[in-house]
Coordinates of C-alpha atoms in Angstrom, one line a residue:
M1 CA 195.9 78.6 -12.3
A2 CA 199.4 77.5 -13.4
I3 CA 201.7 75.8 -11.2
L4 CA 204.8 78.0 -10.5
P5 CA 208.0 76.7 -12.5
R6 CA 210.5 75.2 -10.1
T7 CA 213.6 75.8 -12.4
S8 CA 214.7 79.3 -11.2
L9 CA 214.1 78.2 -7.5
S10 CA 215.8 74.7 -7.5
L11 CA 219.3 75.8 -6.6
F12 CA 217.9 78.0 -3.9
F13 CA 215.9 75.1 -2.3
F14 CA 218.8 72.7 -2.5
F15 CA 220.8 75.1 -0.6
S16 CA 218.0 75.5 1.9
F17 CA 217.7 71.8 2.4
S18 CA 221.4 71.4 3.0
L19 CA 221.1 73.8 5.9
Y20 CA 218.0 71.7 6.9
R21 CA 220.1 68.7 7.2
V22 CA 223.2 70.0 9.0
S23 CA 221.1 72.1 11.4
S24 CA 218.8 69.1 12.2
Q25 CA 221.6 66.9 13.6
P26 CA 221.9 68.3 17.2
E27 CA 218.3 67.4 18.1
R28 CA 215.4 65.2 16.7
A29 CA 212.8 66.8 14.7
S30 CA 214.4 70.1 14.4
F31 CA 212.0 70.7 11.5
P32 CA 208.7 69.1 10.6
P33 CA 209.5 65.7 9.6
R34 CA 208.9 64.9 6.0
G35 CA 208.6 61.6 4.0
W36 CA 206.2 59.0 2.5
N37 CA 203.7 56.6 4.3
S38 CA 202.1 53.6 2.5
Y39 CA 198.7 53.9 3.9
D40 CA 196.9 56.3 1.3
S41 CA 197.9 54.1 -1.6
F42 CA 198.2 50.7 -0.1
C43 CA 196.0 50.7 3.0
W44 CA 197.4 47.6 4.9
I45 CA 198.3 45.4 2.0
V46 CA 201.5 46.8 0.8
S47 CA 204.2 44.1 0.1
E48 CA 208.0 44.1 0.2
E49 CA 208.4 44.3 -3.4
D50 CA 205.9 47.4 -3.7
F51 CA 207.6 49.1 -0.5
L52 CA 211.2 48.9 -1.7
R53 CA 210.3 50.0 -5.2
S54 CA 208.5 53.0 -3.7
A55 CA 211.5 53.8 -1.5
E56 CA 213.8 53.6 -4.4
I57 CA 211.6 56.3 -6.2
I58 CA 211.4 58.4 -3.0
S59 CA 215.2 58.2 -2.9
H60 CA 215.7 59.5 -6.3
R61 CA 212.8 62.2 -6.7
L62 CA 211.8 63.4 -3.2
K63 CA 214.8 63.0 -1.0
P64 CA 216.6 66.0 -2.4
Y65 CA 213.5 67.9 -1.3
G66 CA 213.7 66.7 2.5
Y67 CA 211.4 63.7 2.2
E68 CA 213.6 61.3 4.1
Y69 CA 211.4 58.8 5.7
A70 CA 209.9 55.8 4.2
V71 CA 207.1 54.4 6.4
I72 CA 205.3 51.1 6.3
D73 CA 201.7 51.5 7.7
Y74 CA 199.6 49.3 9.8
L75 CA 199.0 45.5 9.8
W76 CA 202.4 44.6 8.3
Y77 CA 202.0 41.5 10.5
R78 CA 198.6 40.5 9.0
R79 CA 198.5 37.7 6.4
D80 CA 196.9 38.9 3.2
V81 CA 194.4 35.9 3.0
P82 CA 190.8 35.3 2.4
G83 CA 188.9 36.6 5.6
A84 CA 191.7 39.0 6.8
S85 CA 190.6 42.6 7.0
T86 CA 191.5 45.7 8.9
D87 CA 189.6 44.2 12.0
S88 CA 189.8 40.7 11.6
R89 CA 191.0 38.2 14.3
G90 CA 193.4 35.4 14.1
F91 CA 195.4 36.4 11.1
D92 CA 198.3 37.9 12.6
V93 CA 201.9 36.8 12.8
I94 CA 203.7 36.7 16.4
D95 CA 206.7 35.4 17.8
E96 CA 207.0 33.2 20.9
W97 CA 206.9 36.2 23.2
G98 CA 203.7 37.6 21.7
R99 CA 205.5 40.3 19.7
L100 CA 204.2 41.1 16.2
I101 CA 206.5 40.2 13.3
P102 CA 206.1 40.8 9.6
D103 CA 204.3 38.2 7.6
P104 CA 206.8 36.2 5.7
V105 CA 204.7 35.9 2.6
R106 CA 204.5 39.6 2.1
W107 CA 208.0 40.0 3.5
P108 CA 209.9 37.5 2.5
S109 CA 213.2 38.8 3.7
S110 CA 211.8 38.6 7.4
K111 CA 212.1 34.8 7.4
G112 CA 214.6 33.2 9.9
G113 CA 213.6 35.9 12.6
K114 CA 215.3 38.8 10.7
G115 CA 212.1 40.9 11.2
F116 CA 212.7 44.3 9.2
T117 CA 216.6 44.1 9.5
E118 CA 217.1 43.4 5.8
I119 CA 214.5 46.0 4.6
A120 CA 215.8 48.6 6.8
K121 CA 219.4 48.2 5.5
K122 CA 218.0 48.5 1.9
V123 CA 216.3 51.6 2.7
H124 CA 219.4 53.1 4.7
G125 CA 221.4 52.2 1.6
M126 CA 219.0 54.7 -0.5
G127 CA 220.0 57.3 1.8
L128 CA 216.5 57.3 3.6
K129 CA 215.1 56.5 7.0
F130 CA 212.9 53.6 7.9
G131 CA 209.7 53.9 9.6
I132 CA 206.8 51.5 10.8
H133 CA 203.3 51.9 12.3
I134 CA 202.5 50.0 15.5
M135 CA 199.4 49.7 17.5
R136 CA 198.6 50.2 21.2
G137 CA 199.8 47.7 23.8
L138 CA 199.1 44.0 23.2
S139 CA 197.6 42.1 20.3
R140 CA 194.5 40.2 20.9
Q141 CA 196.3 37.2 19.1
A142 CA 199.0 37.3 21.9
Y143 CA 196.4 37.5 24.6
D144 CA 194.4 34.8 23.2
A145 CA 197.6 32.5 23.2
N146 CA 198.6 33.7 26.4
T147 CA 202.4 33.9 25.5
P148 CA 205.1 34.5 28.0
I149 CA 206.7 38.0 28.3
L150 CA 210.3 38.6 27.4
D151 CA 212.6 40.1 30.1
T152 CA 215.4 41.6 27.9
T153 CA 217.6 42.2 30.7
K154 CA 217.8 38.6 31.6
G155 CA 217.2 37.0 27.9
G156 CA 214.5 34.8 29.2
A157 CA 210.9 34.7 30.4
Y158 CA 210.0 37.5 32.8
E159 CA 209.5 36.2 36.4
E160 CA 208.4 38.2 39.3
S161 CA 207.0 37.2 42.8
G162 CA 207.9 33.6 42.1
R163 CA 205.9 33.1 39.0
R164 CA 206.2 33.5 35.2
W165 CA 204.1 36.2 33.8
R166 CA 202.1 35.9 30.6
A167 CA 200.1 38.1 28.2
K168 CA 196.8 37.7 30.1
D169 CA 198.4 39.0 33.2
I170 CA 199.1 42.3 31.6
G171 CA 196.3 42.8 28.9
I172 CA 193.3 45.1 29.6
K173 CA 190.6 43.4 27.5
E174 CA 188.2 46.1 28.5
R175 CA 190.3 48.6 27.1
S176 CA 190.6 47.4 23.5
C177 CA 191.6 49.8 20.7
A178 CA 188.0 51.3 19.9
W179 CA 188.3 51.2 16.2
M180 CA 190.0 47.8 16.1
P181 CA 188.7 46.0 19.0
H182 CA 189.7 42.6 17.7
G183 CA 193.1 43.6 17.3
F184 CA 194.6 45.4 20.2
M185 CA 194.0 46.3 23.8
S186 CA 195.9 48.4 26.4
V187 CA 198.8 47.1 28.7
N188 CA 199.0 47.6 32.5
T189 CA 202.0 49.7 32.7
K190 CA 201.9 49.7 36.4
L191 CA 203.1 46.0 36.3
G192 CA 206.6 45.1 35.8
A193 CA 205.4 42.5 33.4
G194 CA 203.6 45.1 31.4
R195 CA 206.5 47.5 31.2
A196 CA 208.9 44.4 30.2
F197 CA 206.6 43.7 27.2
L198 CA 206.6 47.1 26.0
R199 CA 210.3 47.5 26.4
S200 CA 211.0 44.3 24.7
L201 CA 208.8 45.7 21.7
Y202 CA 210.9 48.9 21.0
E203 CA 214.2 47.2 21.6
Q204 CA 213.4 44.9 18.9
Y205 CA 212.5 47.8 16.6
A206 CA 215.8 49.4 17.4
K207 CA 217.5 46.0 16.5
W208 CA 215.7 46.0 13.1
G209 CA 217.0 49.4 12.4
V210 CA 213.9 51.4 12.7
D211 CA 214.3 55.3 12.6
F212 CA 210.5 56.2 13.2
V213 CA 207.4 54.7 14.8
K214 CA 203.9 55.8 14.4
H215 CA 202.2 54.7 17.6
D216 CA 198.3 54.4 16.8
C217 CA 195.3 54.2 19.1
V218 CA 196.9 55.9 22.0
F219 CA 195.9 59.7 21.6
G220 CA 192.8 61.6 20.9
D221 CA 189.6 59.8 22.0
D222 CA 192.0 56.8 22.9
L223 CA 194.4 58.8 24.9
D224 CA 196.6 56.6 27.2
V225 CA 199.1 58.9 28.9
D226 CA 200.6 55.9 30.8
E227 CA 201.8 53.9 27.7
I228 CA 203.0 57.2 26.0
T229 CA 205.1 58.1 28.9
F230 CA 206.7 54.8 29.3
V231 CA 207.5 54.3 25.5
S232 CA 209.0 57.8 25.4
E233 CA 211.2 56.6 28.4
V234 CA 212.3 53.7 26.5
L235 CA 213.1 55.6 23.4
Q236 CA 215.1 58.0 25.3
K237 CA 217.5 55.0 26.4
L238 CA 217.9 53.5 23.3
D239 CA 221.2 53.5 21.4
R240 CA 219.3 54.2 18.2
P241 CA 217.6 57.6 17.6
M242 CA 213.9 57.1 16.7
L243 CA 211.3 59.6 16.0
Y244 CA 208.2 59.1 17.8
S245 CA 204.8 60.1 16.2
L246 CA 201.4 59.5 17.6
S247 CA 198.1 58.8 15.7
P248 CA 195.2 59.3 15.4
G249 CA 194.1 62.6 16.8
T250 CA 190.2 62.6 17.0
S251 CA 189.1 65.0 19.5
A252 CA 192.6 66.2 20.2
S253 CA 192.7 69.6 21.9
P254 CA 195.7 71.9 23.0
T255 CA 194.8 71.1 26.6
M256 CA 195.3 67.5 25.8
A257 CA 198.4 68.2 24.1
K258 CA 200.0 69.5 27.1
D259 CA 200.4 66.2 28.6
I260 CA 202.1 64.6 25.7
S261 CA 203.9 67.2 23.5
G262 CA 207.1 67.1 25.4
L263 CA 207.2 63.3 25.3
V264 CA 206.8 62.7 21.3
N265 CA 208.1 64.5 18.0
M266 CA 204.8 64.6 16.3
Y267 CA 201.4 63.8 17.1
R268 CA 198.1 63.9 14.9
V269 CA 195.5 66.5 15.9
T270 CA 192.8 65.2 13.5
G271 CA 191.1 62.0 12.5
D272 CA 192.3 60.5 9.2
D273 CA 192.6 63.0 6.5
W274 CA 191.2 61.7 3.1
D275 CA 190.6 63.4 -0.2
T276 CA 187.5 65.2 0.3
W277 CA 186.9 69.1 0.6
G278 CA 185.1 68.4 4.1
D279 CA 188.3 66.9 5.3
V280 CA 190.4 69.7 4.4
A281 CA 188.0 72.5 5.6
A282 CA 187.9 70.7 9.0
H283 CA 191.5 71.3 9.6
F284 CA 191.3 75.0 9.8
D285 CA 189.8 75.5 13.3
V286 CA 192.2 72.6 14.7
A287 CA 195.4 74.4 13.2
R288 CA 194.4 77.6 14.6
D289 CA 193.8 76.6 18.1
F290 CA 197.3 74.6 18.2
A291 CA 199.1 77.6 16.8
A292 CA 197.5 79.8 19.4
A293 CA 198.7 77.4 22.0
N294 CA 202.1 77.8 20.8
K295 CA 202.5 74.1 20.1
I296 CA 204.3 74.6 16.6
G297 CA 207.8 73.3 17.2
A298 CA 207.4 73.1 21.1
K299 CA 209.7 71.0 23.1
G300 CA 209.6 67.3 22.3
L301 CA 211.3 64.1 22.8
L302 CA 215.1 64.9 22.7
G303 CA 214.1 67.7 20.3
R304 CA 210.9 69.3 19.2
S305 CA 207.3 68.2 18.4
W306 CA 204.8 69.1 15.8
P307 CA 200.9 69.1 15.6
D308 CA 200.4 66.9 12.6
L309 CA 197.5 67.4 10.2
D310 CA 198.0 63.9 8.8
M311 CA 199.2 62.8 5.5
L312 CA 198.7 64.3 2.0
P313 CA 196.3 62.1 -0.1
L314 CA 197.3 63.3 -3.5
G315 CA 198.1 61.7 -6.5
W316 CA 197.1 57.9 -7.1
L317 CA 195.2 56.4 -4.1
T318 CA 193.2 53.7 -2.8
D319 CA 190.4 53.8 -0.1
P320 CA 190.3 53.7 3.6
G321 CA 189.9 50.0 5.1
S322 CA 190.4 48.5 1.7
N323 CA 191.9 45.3 0.9
R324 CA 193.1 46.7 -2.6
G325 CA 196.1 48.5 -3.8
P326 CA 196.0 52.1 -5.4
Y327 CA 193.5 52.2 -8.2
R328 CA 192.0 55.8 -8.4
R329 CA 193.0 59.5 -8.6
C330 CA 192.6 62.0 -5.9
N331 CA 189.3 63.4 -5.7
L332 CA 190.4 67.0 -4.7
N333 CA 190.5 69.5 -7.7
L334 CA 193.9 71.2 -8.2
D335 CA 192.5 74.4 -6.2
E336 CA 191.7 72.2 -3.2
Q337 CA 195.1 70.6 -3.4
K338 CA 196.8 73.9 -3.6
T339 CA 194.7 74.9 -0.3
Q340 CA 195.9 71.7 1.4
M341 CA 199.6 72.1 0.7
T342 CA 199.4 75.8 1.5
L343 CA 197.7 75.3 5.1
W344 CA 200.2 72.4 5.8
A345 CA 202.9 74.7 5.2
M346 CA 201.7 77.6 7.0
V347 CA 200.9 75.4 10.1
R348 CA 204.4 73.7 9.7
S349 CA 202.8 70.3 9.9
P350 CA 204.9 67.3 9.1
L351 CA 204.6 66.6 5.3
M352 CA 204.0 62.9 4.8
F353 CA 202.8 62.1 1.3
G354 CA 200.6 59.2 0.9
G355 CA 200.1 58.7 -2.9
D356 CA 201.5 56.1 -5.0
V357 CA 205.0 57.2 -6.0
R358 CA 205.1 54.7 -8.8
K359 CA 202.6 56.7 -10.5
L360 CA 203.6 60.3 -9.5
D361 CA 202.4 62.5 -12.1
E362 CA 204.0 65.9 -12.8
T363 CA 201.4 68.2 -11.3
T364 CA 201.4 66.4 -7.9
Y365 CA 205.1 66.3 -7.9
S366 CA 205.2 70.0 -8.4
L367 CA 202.9 70.5 -5.6
I368 CA 204.7 68.5 -3.1
T369 CA 208.2 69.9 -4.2
N370 CA 207.2 73.6 -4.4
P371 CA 210.3 75.3 -3.2
F372 CA 208.2 78.2 -1.4
I373 CA 206.0 75.6 0.2
L374 CA 209.0 73.7 1.5
E375 CA 210.7 76.8 2.5
I376 CA 207.6 77.9 4.6
N377 CA 207.2 74.6 6.3
S378 CA 210.8 74.3 7.2
F379 CA 211.9 77.5 8.2
S380 CA 209.0 80.1 8.9
T381 CA 208.3 81.5 12.3
N382 CA 205.3 83.4 14.0
N383 CA 202.8 81.1 12.2
M384 CA 199.3 82.0 13.1
E385 CA 195.8 82.6 11.8
F386 CA 195.4 86.3 10.7
P387 CA 192.0 87.5 11.7
Y388 CA 192.0 90.8 9.9
V389 CA 190.8 89.6 6.5
T390 CA 187.7 90.5 4.4
G391 CA 186.2 89.2 1.6
T392 CA 183.2 89.9 -1.0
K393 CA 181.7 88.4 -4.0
G394 CA 182.1 91.7 -5.9
S395 CA 184.9 93.0 -8.1
I396 CA 188.4 93.8 -6.7
H397 CA 187.7 97.5 -7.2
K398 CA 184.7 97.2 -5.1
T399 CA 186.5 95.4 -2.4
M400 CA 189.1 98.3 -2.2
A401 CA 186.5 100.9 -1.9
H402 CA 184.2 99.3 0.5
S403 CA 186.6 97.0 2.5
Q404 CA 184.7 97.9 5.7
Q405 CA 181.4 96.5 4.4
S406 CA 183.2 93.4 2.9
R407 CA 182.4 91.2 6.0
K408 CA 178.6 91.8 5.6
C409 CA 179.0 91.0 2.0
L410 CA 180.5 87.8 2.7
K411 CA 178.3 86.8 5.6
E412 CA 176.6 83.6 5.0
V413 CA 174.1 81.9 7.6
A414 CA 175.2 78.3 8.3
S415 CA 173.2 75.9 10.2
R416 CA 174.7 75.0 13.6
T417 CA 174.6 71.8 15.4
H418 CA 175.7 70.7 19.0
I419 CA 177.9 67.7 19.3
L420 CA 179.3 65.7 22.2
G421 CA 183.2 65.9 22.2
L422 CA 185.9 64.7 24.5
T423 CA 188.8 66.7 26.0
S424 CA 191.2 66.7 28.7
C425 CA 189.7 66.9 32.1
N426 CA 191.9 69.7 33.0
N427 CA 189.8 72.0 30.7
P428 CA 187.4 74.1 32.8
K429 CA 185.0 73.9 30.1
V430 CA 184.2 70.3 30.9
N431 CA 182.7 71.1 34.1
G432 CA 179.2 71.6 32.8
W433 CA 177.0 68.5 33.7
L434 CA 174.2 68.2 36.3
V435 CA 171.9 65.7 37.6
Q436 CA 168.3 66.1 36.9
A437 CA 166.2 63.7 39.1
L438 CA 163.2 62.0 37.4
D439 CA 160.7 59.4 38.9
D440 CA 162.3 56.3 37.9
L441 CA 165.8 57.3 36.6
D442 CA 168.1 60.3 36.5
Q443 CA 169.1 62.3 33.6
I444 CA 172.7 64.0 33.3
C445 CA 172.1 67.3 31.3
W446 CA 174.7 70.0 30.1
K447 CA 173.8 72.9 32.0
E448 CA 174.8 75.8 29.4
N449 CA 172.2 77.1 27.1
L450 CA 172.2 75.6 23.6
Q451 CA 169.9 77.7 22.1
S452 CA 167.3 74.9 21.5
H453 CA 163.9 74.2 22.8
E454 CA 165.3 71.2 24.8
P455 CA 168.6 70.8 26.8
L456 CA 170.9 68.0 25.9
C457 CA 170.3 65.3 28.2
L458 CA 171.5 61.7 28.7
Y459 CA 169.7 58.9 30.8
K460 CA 172.0 57.2 33.3
R461 CA 171.9 53.6 34.4
K462 CA 174.1 51.2 36.2
P463 CA 176.0 49.2 33.4
L464 CA 174.7 45.9 32.4
L465 CA 177.4 43.1 32.7
A466 CA 177.5 40.2 30.3
S467 CA 177.1 36.9 31.8
D468 CA 180.5 35.5 30.7
E469 CA 182.4 38.7 32.1
Q470 CA 184.1 38.9 35.4
L471 CA 184.4 42.7 35.7
I472 CA 184.4 45.1 38.6
Y473 CA 183.5 48.6 38.1
N474 CA 183.9 51.5 40.5
Q475 CA 180.8 52.3 42.3
G476 CA 180.3 55.6 40.4
E477 CA 180.5 54.1 36.8
L478 CA 177.4 54.1 34.6
H479 CA 176.0 53.7 31.2
L480 CA 174.6 56.9 29.6
L481 CA 171.7 56.2 27.3
A482 CA 170.5 58.2 24.3
S483 CA 166.9 57.6 25.6
D484 CA 165.0 56.1 28.4
G485 CA 165.3 52.7 26.7
M486 CA 168.2 50.2 27.2
E487 CA 169.3 49.8 23.4
F488 CA 171.9 52.4 22.8
C489 CA 174.8 53.8 25.1
L490 CA 177.4 56.6 24.7
D491 CA 180.7 55.3 23.3
A492 CA 183.9 57.0 24.5
S493 CA 185.1 56.3 21.1
S494 CA 183.6 54.9 17.8
R495 CA 184.1 51.5 16.7
Q496 CA 185.7 52.6 13.6
K497 CA 188.7 54.7 12.5
R498 CA 186.9 58.1 11.7
T499 CA 187.9 60.7 9.4
S500 CA 187.8 64.5 10.1
K501 CA 184.9 65.1 7.9
E502 CA 182.6 62.9 10.4
L503 CA 181.5 65.8 12.7
K504 CA 180.3 63.7 15.7
S505 CA 183.1 63.1 18.2
S506 CA 181.1 60.7 20.2
S507 CA 178.4 58.0 19.1
F508 CA 175.9 55.8 20.5
S509 CA 175.8 52.2 19.8
P510 CA 174.3 48.9 21.4
C511 CA 175.0 48.8 25.1
R512 CA 177.8 46.4 26.0
S513 CA 180.1 45.8 29.1
D514 CA 183.4 47.0 28.0
A515 CA 185.1 50.4 29.3
N516 CA 184.4 52.1 26.1
Q517 CA 180.9 52.8 27.3
M518 CA 181.5 53.4 31.0
W519 CA 181.4 57.1 32.5
E520 CA 181.6 58.6 35.9
L521 CA 180.1 62.0 36.9
N522 CA 182.4 63.8 39.3
N523 CA 181.2 66.4 41.9
N524 CA 182.8 69.2 40.0
G525 CA 180.4 68.6 37.0
S526 CA 182.9 66.7 34.8
L527 CA 181.8 63.5 33.1
I528 CA 184.8 61.3 32.6
S529 CA 185.3 58.4 30.2
S530 CA 186.5 55.1 32.1
Y531 CA 188.0 54.0 28.7
S532 CA 190.1 57.1 27.8
G533 CA 190.3 59.4 30.8
L534 CA 188.9 62.2 28.9
C535 CA 186.0 64.3 29.8
A536 CA 182.8 65.0 27.8
T537 CA 181.9 68.3 26.5
V538 CA 179.5 70.0 24.3
N539 CA 180.4 72.1 21.2
S540 CA 178.8 74.0 18.6
I541 CA 179.9 73.7 15.0
D542 CA 178.8 74.7 11.5
A543 CA 176.8 71.9 9.9
N544 CA 178.4 72.8 6.6
V545 CA 182.0 73.3 6.8
G546 CA 182.2 74.0 3.2
N547 CA 180.5 77.4 3.5
S548 CA 182.5 78.7 6.5
G549 CA 183.9 81.6 4.9
V550 CA 187.1 83.1 4.2
R551 CA 190.4 82.4 6.3
S552 CA 194.0 83.8 6.3
W553 CA 197.5 82.7 7.8
I554 CA 200.4 84.9 8.2
A555 CA 204.2 83.9 8.9
T556 CA 207.6 85.6 8.7
G557 CA 210.5 84.1 6.8
R558 CA 214.1 83.7 7.8
K559 CA 215.1 86.5 5.8
G560 CA 212.4 88.9 7.0
Q561 CA 210.0 88.3 4.3
I562 CA 206.3 87.8 5.2
Y563 CA 204.0 85.1 4.0
V564 CA 200.3 85.8 3.9
A565 CA 198.0 83.0 2.8
L566 CA 194.4 83.8 1.8
F567 CA 191.7 80.9 1.8
N568 CA 188.3 80.8 0.2
L569 CA 186.2 78.0 2.0
N570 CA 183.1 79.2 0.2
S571 CA 181.4 77.6 -2.7
V572 CA 181.6 80.7 -4.8
K573 CA 184.5 82.8 -6.0
I574 CA 185.5 85.4 -3.6
V575 CA 187.7 88.5 -3.7
I576 CA 189.7 88.4 -0.4
S577 CA 191.6 91.4 0.9
V578 CA 194.1 92.0 3.8
K579 CA 195.3 95.5 4.7
T580 CA 199.1 95.6 5.3
S581 CA 198.9 98.0 8.2
D582 CA 196.9 95.2 10.1
M583 CA 200.0 93.0 9.8
A584 CA 201.5 95.1 12.7
K585 CA 198.9 93.8 14.9
V586 CA 200.2 90.4 15.1
L587 CA 204.1 90.9 14.1
P588 CA 205.5 92.9 17.1
G589 CA 208.2 95.2 16.1
R590 CA 207.1 95.8 12.5
N591 CA 205.6 99.0 11.6
F592 CA 203.9 99.3 8.1
N593 CA 202.4 102.7 8.3
G594 CA 203.7 104.7 5.3
T595 CA 205.7 101.8 4.0
S596 CA 205.1 99.6 0.8
C597 CA 205.9 96.1 0.3
H598 CA 206.7 94.2 -3.0
G599 CA 204.5 91.1 -3.3
R600 CA 204.5 88.1 -5.4
E601 CA 201.8 85.4 -5.4
V602 CA 203.3 81.9 -5.4
W603 CA 200.6 79.7 -7.3
S604 CA 199.9 82.1 -10.3
G605 CA 203.4 83.4 -10.3
K606 CA 202.2 86.9 -10.8
D607 CA 204.2 89.7 -9.5
F608 CA 202.1 92.3 -7.9
G609 CA 204.9 94.9 -7.9
K610 CA 204.6 97.8 -5.2
I611 CA 201.7 97.1 -2.7
E612 CA 200.9 100.1 -0.8
D613 CA 198.1 99.3 1.6
L614 CA 196.0 96.4 0.4
I615 CA 196.5 93.0 -0.8
S616 CA 193.5 92.0 -2.7
M617 CA 192.9 88.9 -5.1
G618 CA 189.9 86.9 -6.4
V619 CA 190.3 83.5 -5.1
E620 CA 188.5 80.4 -6.8
V621 CA 186.0 78.2 -5.0
H622 CA 187.9 76.2 -2.4
G623 CA 191.2 77.7 -3.5
C624 CA 194.0 79.9 -2.0
A625 CA 196.4 82.7 -2.7
L626 CA 200.0 82.8 -1.2
F627 CA 201.7 86.0 -1.1
V628 CA 205.5 86.5 -0.3
L629 CA 206.0 90.1 0.8
N630 CA 209.2 92.0 1.1
C631 CA 208.6 95.0 3.2
P632 CA 211.4 97.5 4.4

């Protein structure tokens, strides 16, 4: 398939984007935010020189297409020296108040207490907005140093109840970030000192000139509603507008989003997305669920909020957790890349490009600036999965003649697996755990039929306390074991930053004494994590997401056009068909009986002319087709 030329549509999109900029002024994130993030190409080792060079290219090549944010991802405060890594300890740079500041070797302009002020000025001078990644709560380095806390209202150390408060008074060591346990921990927001510390962070970011914060390890498995709520309150009071983004979103659900979507502007609903087909395919169910829950463009922090399917790992990349800059090409083939761009557009996910813009090839550039993709992403409405889709391995003519049988032709038997997941405790589906008494210990079993020979059960025991820990647990807290031994206990969140292709939402690891492995069984049958406040549930999924069939999405354009996307998630080429008459079932007020539509497919550039009743096209393995329909 050829990439659709942009020349005939450039003026159209520039006009569209001018409307985007004007109309986005009254509220924050009026449209899905768009920009570039350093993570996919540099991991954590990006330098000032590399970042500013990238921002300059973005300003010239991507800003005209709405890519307005240049974001430094995590660990900008970590020294890039031997021994330093994504979860190392003791390599961070902090100020006298325990606040992280840029490593002056990697960021020379930060010397003299300037922080990111100079970089923000340069980025703003390019016509862009400046963003940074931040972690939850308090750094382990500040905790170990027991630094004093800044009271920004008085300009000195925070004092209350006749004493000066320090980092160890507010840090909750038992609630360390699950995927970076040596790096960060939660802050007690019930304490005035805890709130003062968080306030001092965001006021400092505002002074630096930050326009966008990506707040990590507070959502999904690591949900911390208290910190999200307080940070949102601080951001509302700042003089400087700042978009608020949450990351990551492993185990995120629409029910969970009810608690936070109104407090933020975008929030990740998946784990890290990388350049594998499994990662792309894993987003379809998640996207469907958040669209069905009317979360796309819902009320957010001083504007709107957007479920975020994560960055676009296209072009020239590095690897997750690497101490190495960009060195390889994207592993997705061109059809898979088109599928990713089309899904992100139809879902109206924020578009944050992750590839190295210094080596931005023409194919990747055409993908991320395709005017139809950007138009749909910014302005479409009624975005939802369209269930009335059929597919067959036969020819187009056979599909048209036997459309009622096409589901049978397509059906593939996929193996199923049952996994432990985490979701909001408000979800009634979590109340499914029962105690089964044994001779010497009890089991906690999921009561629903799993269609297997044995029920899913966990062994419960009182937690083991390490000899050097002085921890006090609630009476009901317990460890959950995979077997009747004492070796492996259930984690509320894994010890690494997981990607969406890793199917298990919970895992077992050697038993420890921290809150990540503490659980409490409530009388209503819910099993709550002491670490995240989320409840455990059991889900059934396809073991092989690559053979999950055909999908379709539908949306309407601002001029009445209809967008229909067809996706082939199978490992063979499929002819996918949609009846135009079925579109009336999901688009109220539209009647397609006896009318015809004029259709064009975006990626091939093919004009289908008049379409009477059936949209049908052969779609390549892991590929897609995107139709723009004009119907009277």
